[in-house]
mmCIF file with all atom_site columns, C-alpha atoms in Angstrom:
data_model
loop_
_atom_site.group_PDB
_atom_site.id
_atom_site.type_symbol
_atom_site.label_atom_id
_atom_site.label_alt_id
_atom_site.label_comp_id
_atom_site.label_asym_id
_atom_site.label_entity_id
_atom_site.label_seq_id
_atom_site.pdbx_PDB_ins_code
_atom_site.Cartn_x
_atom_site.Cartn_y
_atom_site.Cartn_z
_atom_site.occupancy
_atom_site.B_iso_or_equiv
_atom_site.pdbx_formal_charge
_atom_site.auth_seq_id
_atom_site.auth_comp_id
_atom_site.auth_asym_id
_atom_site.auth_atom_id
_atom_site.pdbx_PDB_model_num
ATOM 1   C CA . MET P 1 1   ? 0.000   0.000  0.000   1.00 74.00 ? 22  MET P CA 1
ATOM 2   C CA . ASN P 1 2   ? 2.848   2.393  0.783   1.00 76.00 ? 23  ASN P CA 1
ATOM 3   C CA . ARG P 1 3   ? 4.374   1.733  -2.641  1.00 81.00 ? 24  ARG P CA 1
ATOM 4   C CA . ILE P 1 4   ? 1.125   2.655  -4.367  1.00 80.00 ? 25  ILE P CA 1
ATOM 5   C CA . LEU P 1 5   ? 0.734   5.889  -2.382  1.00 74.00 ? 26  LEU P CA 1
ATOM 6   C CA . SER P 1 6   ? 4.333   6.951  -2.908  1.00 80.00 ? 27  SER P CA 1
ATOM 7   C CA . GLY P 1 7   ? 4.019   6.133  -6.632  1.00 79.00 ? 28  GLY P CA 1
ATOM 8   C CA . LEU P 1 8   ? 0.884   8.289  -6.871  1.00 75.00 ? 29  LEU P CA 1
ATOM 9   C CA . GLN P 1 9   ? 2.583   11.114 -4.975  1.00 83.00 ? 30  GLN P CA 1
ATOM 10  C CA . ASN P 1 10  ? 5.576   10.967 -7.319  1.00 85.00 ? 31  ASN P CA 1
ATOM 11  C CA . THR P 1 11  ? 3.243   11.015 -10.328 1.00 88.00 ? 32  THR P CA 1
ATOM 12  C CA . PHE P 1 12  ? 1.319   14.024 -8.977  1.00 87.00 ? 33  PHE P CA 1
ATOM 13  C CA . VAL P 1 13  ? 4.546   15.887 -8.247  1.00 88.00 ? 34  VAL P CA 1
ATOM 14  C CA . ARG P 1 14  ? 5.778   15.231 -11.796 1.00 91.00 ? 35  ARG P CA 1
ATOM 15  C CA . ILE P 1 15  ? 2.471   16.375 -13.282 1.00 92.00 ? 36  ILE P CA 1
ATOM 16  C CA . ILE P 1 16  ? 2.452   19.560 -11.182 1.00 93.00 ? 37  ILE P CA 1
ATOM 17  C CA . LEU P 1 17  ? 6.070   20.344 -12.072 1.00 91.00 ? 38  LEU P CA 1
ATOM 18  C CA . THR P 1 18  ? 5.418   19.746 -15.777 1.00 94.00 ? 39  THR P CA 1
ATOM 19  C CA . LEU P 1 19  ? 2.312   21.940 -15.814 1.00 93.00 ? 40  LEU P CA 1
ATOM 20  C CA . SER P 1 20  ? 4.035   24.718 -13.910 1.00 94.00 ? 41  SER P CA 1
ATOM 21  C CA . LEU P 1 21  ? 6.993   24.670 -16.324 1.00 93.00 ? 42  LEU P CA 1
ATOM 22  C CA . VAL P 1 22  ? 4.597   24.853 -19.283 1.00 93.00 ? 43  VAL P CA 1
ATOM 23  C CA . ALA P 1 23  ? 2.741   27.744 -17.651 1.00 93.00 ? 44  ALA P CA 1
ATOM 24  C CA . ILE P 1 24  ? 6.003   29.604 -17.020 1.00 92.00 ? 45  ILE P CA 1
ATOM 25  C CA . ALA P 1 25  ? 7.017   29.074 -20.654 1.00 88.00 ? 46  ALA P CA 1
ATOM 26  C CA . PHE P 1 26  ? 3.703   30.523 -21.879 1.00 85.00 ? 47  PHE P CA 1
ATOM 27  C CA . LEU P 1 27  ? 3.992   33.504 -19.546 1.00 84.00 ? 48  LEU P CA 1
ATOM 28  C CA . LEU P 1 28  ? 7.549   34.210 -20.657 1.00 82.00 ? 49  LEU P CA 1
ATOM 29  C CA . SER P 1 29  ? 6.567   34.030 -24.321 1.00 80.00 ? 50  SER P CA 1
ATOM 30  C CA . ALA P 1 30  ? 3.715   36.463 -23.632 1.00 75.00 ? 51  ALA P CA 1
ATOM 31  C CA . VAL P 1 31  ? 5.985   38.828 -21.703 1.00 75.00 ? 52  VAL P CA 1
ATOM 32  C CA . PHE P 1 32  ? 8.645   38.984 -24.355 1.00 75.00 ? 53  PHE P CA 1
ATOM 33  C CA . GLY P 1 33  ? 5.961   39.269 -27.051 1.00 67.00 ? 54  GLY P CA 1
ATOM 34  C CA . TYR P 1 34  ? 7.112   37.551 -30.179 1.00 61.00 ? 55  TYR P CA 1
ATOM 35  C CA . GLY P 1 35  ? 3.845   38.484 -31.914 1.00 58.00 ? 56  GLY P CA 1
ATOM 36  C CA . ASN P 1 36  ? 4.194   41.524 -34.174 1.00 56.00 ? 57  ASN P CA 1
ATOM 37  C CA . SER P 1 37  ? 7.856   42.272 -33.671 1.00 56.00 ? 58  SER P CA 1
ATOM 38  C CA . PHE P 1 38  ? 8.798   40.499 -36.890 1.00 56.00 ? 59  PHE P CA 1
ATOM 39  C CA . GLN P 1 39  ? 6.515   42.599 -39.058 1.00 57.00 ? 60  GLN P CA 1
ATOM 40  C CA . ALA P 1 40  ? 8.186   44.088 -42.118 1.00 58.00 ? 61  ALA P CA 1
ATOM 41  C CA . GLN P 1 41  ? 8.900   47.812 -41.907 1.00 62.00 ? 62  GLN P CA 1
ATOM 42  C CA . ALA P 1 42  ? 10.500  48.353 -45.316 1.00 68.00 ? 63  ALA P CA 1
ATOM 43  C CA . GLU P 1 43  ? 9.215   50.557 -48.100 1.00 73.00 ? 64  GLU P CA 1
ATOM 44  C CA . PRO P 1 44  ? 7.924   48.741 -51.188 1.00 72.00 ? 65  PRO P CA 1
ATOM 45  C CA . LEU P 1 45  ? 10.364  48.514 -54.063 1.00 76.00 ? 66  LEU P CA 1
ATOM 46  C CA . THR P 1 46  ? 8.055   47.830 -57.018 1.00 78.00 ? 67  THR P CA 1
ATOM 47  C CA . PRO P 1 47  ? 5.332   50.048 -58.483 1.00 74.00 ? 68  PRO P CA 1
ATOM 48  C CA . GLU P 1 48  ? 2.769   47.291 -58.039 1.00 76.00 ? 69  GLU P CA 1
ATOM 49  C CA . ALA P 1 49  ? 3.474   47.100 -54.338 1.00 74.00 ? 70  ALA P CA 1
ATOM 50  C CA . THR P 1 50  ? 3.069   50.856 -53.865 1.00 68.00 ? 71  THR P CA 1
ATOM 51  C CA . GLN P 1 51  ? -0.467  50.656 -55.263 1.00 67.00 ? 72  GLN P CA 1
ATOM 52  C CA . TYR P 1 52  ? -1.501  48.492 -52.325 1.00 69.00 ? 73  TYR P CA 1
ATOM 53  C CA . GLN P 1 53  ? -0.387  51.052 -49.770 1.00 66.00 ? 74  GLN P CA 1
ATOM 54  C CA . VAL P 1 54  ? -3.291  53.192 -48.665 1.00 61.00 ? 75  VAL P CA 1
ATOM 55  C CA . ASN P 1 55  ? -1.200  56.254 -47.848 1.00 60.00 ? 76  ASN P CA 1
ATOM 56  C CA . SER P 1 56  ? 0.938   56.241 -50.983 1.00 56.00 ? 77  SER P CA 1
ATOM 57  C CA . LYS P 1 57  ? 0.510   58.825 -53.752 1.00 58.00 ? 78  LYS P CA 1
ATOM 58  C CA . ASP P 1 58  ? -0.119  56.156 -56.390 1.00 57.00 ? 79  ASP P CA 1
ATOM 59  C CA . SER P 1 59  ? -2.742  54.258 -54.441 1.00 58.00 ? 80  SER P CA 1
ATOM 60  C CA . PRO P 1 60  ? -6.181  54.085 -56.089 1.00 58.00 ? 81  PRO P CA 1
ATOM 61  C CA . PHE P 1 61  ? -7.755  54.053 -52.619 1.00 57.00 ? 82  PHE P CA 1
ATOM 62  C CA . ARG P 1 62  ? -6.203  57.342 -51.564 1.00 57.00 ? 83  ARG P CA 1
ATOM 63  C CA . GLU P 1 63  ? -8.129  59.669 -53.828 1.00 59.00 ? 84  GLU P CA 1
ATOM 64  C CA . ASN P 1 64  ? -11.611 58.606 -52.782 1.00 67.00 ? 85  ASN P CA 1
ATOM 65  C CA . GLU P 1 65  ? -10.901 58.346 -49.081 1.00 68.00 ? 86  GLU P CA 1
ATOM 66  C CA . GLN P 1 66  ? -8.723  61.453 -48.982 1.00 70.00 ? 87  GLN P CA 1
ATOM 67  C CA . GLU P 1 67  ? -11.387 63.482 -50.770 1.00 73.00 ? 88  GLU P CA 1
ATOM 68  C CA . LYS P 1 68  ? -13.987 62.325 -48.253 1.00 73.00 ? 89  LYS P CA 1
ATOM 69  C CA . VAL P 1 69  ? -11.724 63.253 -45.380 1.00 76.00 ? 90  VAL P CA 1
ATOM 70  C CA . ASN P 1 70  ? -10.989 66.658 -46.921 1.00 77.00 ? 91  ASN P CA 1
ATOM 71  C CA . LEU P 1 71  ? -14.700 67.361 -47.391 1.00 73.00 ? 92  LEU P CA 1
ATOM 72  C CA . LEU P 1 72  ? -15.487 66.364 -43.812 1.00 76.00 ? 93  LEU P CA 1
ATOM 73  C CA . PHE P 1 73  ? -12.684 68.583 -42.578 1.00 79.00 ? 94  PHE P CA 1
ATOM 74  C CA . GLN P 1 74  ? -13.910 71.557 -44.591 1.00 79.00 ? 95  GLN P CA 1
ATOM 75  C CA . GLU P 1 75  ? -17.488 71.047 -43.370 1.00 76.00 ? 96  GLU P CA 1
ATOM 76  C CA . ASN P 1 76  ? -16.476 70.803 -39.722 1.00 76.00 ? 97  ASN P CA 1
ATOM 77  C CA . LYS P 1 77  ? -13.761 73.432 -39.839 1.00 75.00 ? 98  LYS P CA 1
ATOM 78  C CA . GLN P 1 78  ? -16.112 76.309 -39.075 1.00 70.00 ? 99  GLN P CA 1
ATOM 79  C CA . PRO P 1 79  ? -16.903 76.440 -35.361 1.00 66.00 ? 100 PRO P CA 1
ATOM 80  C CA . GLN P 1 80  ? -20.549 76.244 -34.453 1.00 70.00 ? 101 GLN P CA 1
ATOM 81  C CA . THR P 1 81  ? -22.147 78.534 -31.932 1.00 78.00 ? 102 THR P CA 1
ATOM 82  C CA . ALA P 1 82  ? -23.486 76.900 -28.792 1.00 80.00 ? 103 ALA P CA 1
ATOM 83  C CA . SER P 1 83  ? -27.170 77.027 -28.010 1.00 86.00 ? 104 SER P CA 1
ATOM 84  C CA . LYS P 1 84  ? -28.419 79.342 -25.285 1.00 89.00 ? 105 LYS P CA 1
ATOM 85  C CA . SER P 1 85  ? -29.044 76.510 -22.827 1.00 90.00 ? 106 SER P CA 1
ATOM 86  C CA . THR P 1 86  ? -25.527 75.167 -23.406 1.00 88.00 ? 107 THR P CA 1
ATOM 87  C CA . GLN P 1 87  ? -24.073 78.612 -22.765 1.00 87.00 ? 108 GLN P CA 1
ATOM 88  C CA . GLU P 1 88  ? -26.098 78.921 -19.558 1.00 90.00 ? 109 GLU P CA 1
ATOM 89  C CA . ILE P 1 89  ? -24.885 75.516 -18.370 1.00 90.00 ? 110 ILE P CA 1
ATOM 90  C CA . GLY P 1 90  ? -21.291 76.483 -19.161 1.00 86.00 ? 111 GLY P CA 1
ATOM 91  C CA . GLU P 1 91  ? -21.631 79.740 -17.225 1.00 88.00 ? 112 GLU P CA 1
ATOM 92  C CA . ALA P 1 92  ? -23.205 77.921 -14.266 1.00 89.00 ? 113 ALA P CA 1
ATOM 93  C CA . ILE P 1 93  ? -20.329 75.447 -14.223 1.00 88.00 ? 114 ILE P CA 1
ATOM 94  C CA . SER P 1 94  ? -17.592 78.065 -14.539 1.00 87.00 ? 115 SER P CA 1
ATOM 95  C CA . LYS P 1 95  ? -19.095 80.520 -12.019 1.00 89.00 ? 116 LYS P CA 1
ATOM 96  C CA . PRO P 1 96  ? -17.891 78.592 -8.895  1.00 88.00 ? 117 PRO P CA 1
ATOM 97  C CA . ALA P 1 97  ? -14.443 78.241 -10.416 1.00 86.00 ? 118 ALA P CA 1
ATOM 98  C CA . LYS P 1 98  ? -14.277 81.989 -11.065 1.00 88.00 ? 119 LYS P CA 1
ATOM 99  C CA . THR P 1 99  ? -15.281 82.815 -7.511  1.00 90.00 ? 120 THR P CA 1
ATOM 100 C CA . VAL P 1 100 ? -12.731 80.357 -6.124  1.00 90.00 ? 121 VAL P CA 1
ATOM 101 C CA . LYS P 1 101 ? -10.063 81.917 -8.320  1.00 90.00 ? 122 LYS P CA 1
ATOM 102 C CA . GLN P 1 102 ? -10.980 85.399 -7.112  1.00 91.00 ? 123 GLN P CA 1
ATOM 103 C CA . ASN P 1 103 ? -10.870 84.238 -3.477  1.00 92.00 ? 124 ASN P CA 1
ATOM 104 C CA . ILE P 1 104 ? -7.448  82.672 -3.994  1.00 92.00 ? 125 ILE P CA 1
ATOM 105 C CA . GLU P 1 105 ? -6.131  85.818 -5.682  1.00 92.00 ? 126 GLU P CA 1
ATOM 106 C CA . SER P 1 106 ? -7.400  88.012 -2.850  1.00 88.00 ? 127 SER P CA 1
ATOM 107 C CA . ALA P 1 107 ? -5.906  85.664 -0.251  1.00 92.00 ? 128 ALA P CA 1
ATOM 108 C CA . ALA P 1 108 ? -2.591  85.711 -2.103  1.00 90.00 ? 129 ALA P CA 1
ATOM 109 C CA . GLY P 1 109 ? -2.754  89.518 -2.181  1.00 89.00 ? 130 GLY P CA 1
ATOM 110 C CA . ASN P 1 110 ? -3.347  89.628 1.570   1.00 91.00 ? 131 ASN P CA 1
ATOM 111 C CA . VAL P 1 111 ? -0.405  87.282 2.221   1.00 90.00 ? 132 VAL P CA 1
ATOM 112 C CA . ARG P 1 112 ? 1.827   89.309 -0.090  1.00 87.00 ? 133 ARG P CA 1
ATOM 113 C CA . GLU P 1 113 ? 0.836   92.515 1.702   1.00 87.00 ? 134 GLU P CA 1
ATOM 114 C CA . LYS P 1 114 ? 1.284   91.130 5.222   1.00 87.00 ? 135 LYS P CA 1
ATOM 115 C CA . LEU P 1 115 ? 4.648   89.544 4.479   1.00 87.00 ? 136 LEU P CA 1
ATOM 116 C CA . ASN P 1 116 ? 5.893   92.575 2.510   1.00 82.00 ? 137 ASN P CA 1
ATOM 117 C CA . LEU P 1 117 ? 6.735   90.426 -0.478  1.00 79.00 ? 138 LEU P CA 1
ATOM 118 C CA . ASP P 1 118 ? 6.576   93.411 -2.799  1.00 80.00 ? 139 ASP P CA 1
ATOM 119 C CA . GLN P 1 119 ? 9.449   95.137 -1.012  1.00 81.00 ? 140 GLN P CA 1
ATOM 120 C CA . PRO P 1 120 ? 12.905  94.914 -2.574  1.00 82.00 ? 141 PRO P CA 1
ATOM 121 C CA . LEU P 1 121 ? 15.474  92.644 -0.912  1.00 78.00 ? 142 LEU P CA 1
ATOM 122 C CA . TYR P 1 122 ? 17.976  94.155 1.451   1.00 79.00 ? 143 TYR P CA 1
ATOM 123 C CA . PRO P 1 123 ? 21.351  94.257 -0.369  1.00 81.00 ? 144 PRO P CA 1
ATOM 124 C CA . GLY P 1 124 ? 23.172  92.682 2.583   1.00 79.00 ? 145 GLY P CA 1
ATOM 125 C CA . THR P 1 125 ? 21.153  89.431 2.235   1.00 77.00 ? 146 THR P CA 1
ATOM 126 C CA . GLU P 1 126 ? 22.116  88.831 -1.372  1.00 72.00 ? 147 GLU P CA 1
ATOM 127 C CA . SER P 1 127 ? 25.010  86.468 -1.877  1.00 63.00 ? 148 SER P CA 1
#
């Protein structure tokens, strides 16, 4: 009976070690990322290959898509005026920030006045 139990324990230990080594190998391959690092980064050398590039000058796809993009840009280039309710909401949101800014500026003015920060430095303290 002891032989059977020790044999099962040895088998379980081997299985656990094997699975953990496989898991470590997968994690290391994911960490070092061998996925897209081998993608070609060279410019095409033949005229046929340049036609398949979307951003190239000779591409047949560029004209249609680029014209659409240019038209959308021209249409949306002019800024639109906000509606009255949007302007009211914007003013309501910015009003607390303006008052906080004014309070901070007045507090900074009081500190500057009380500490005489506007006075020139005494020449003897300069190094």
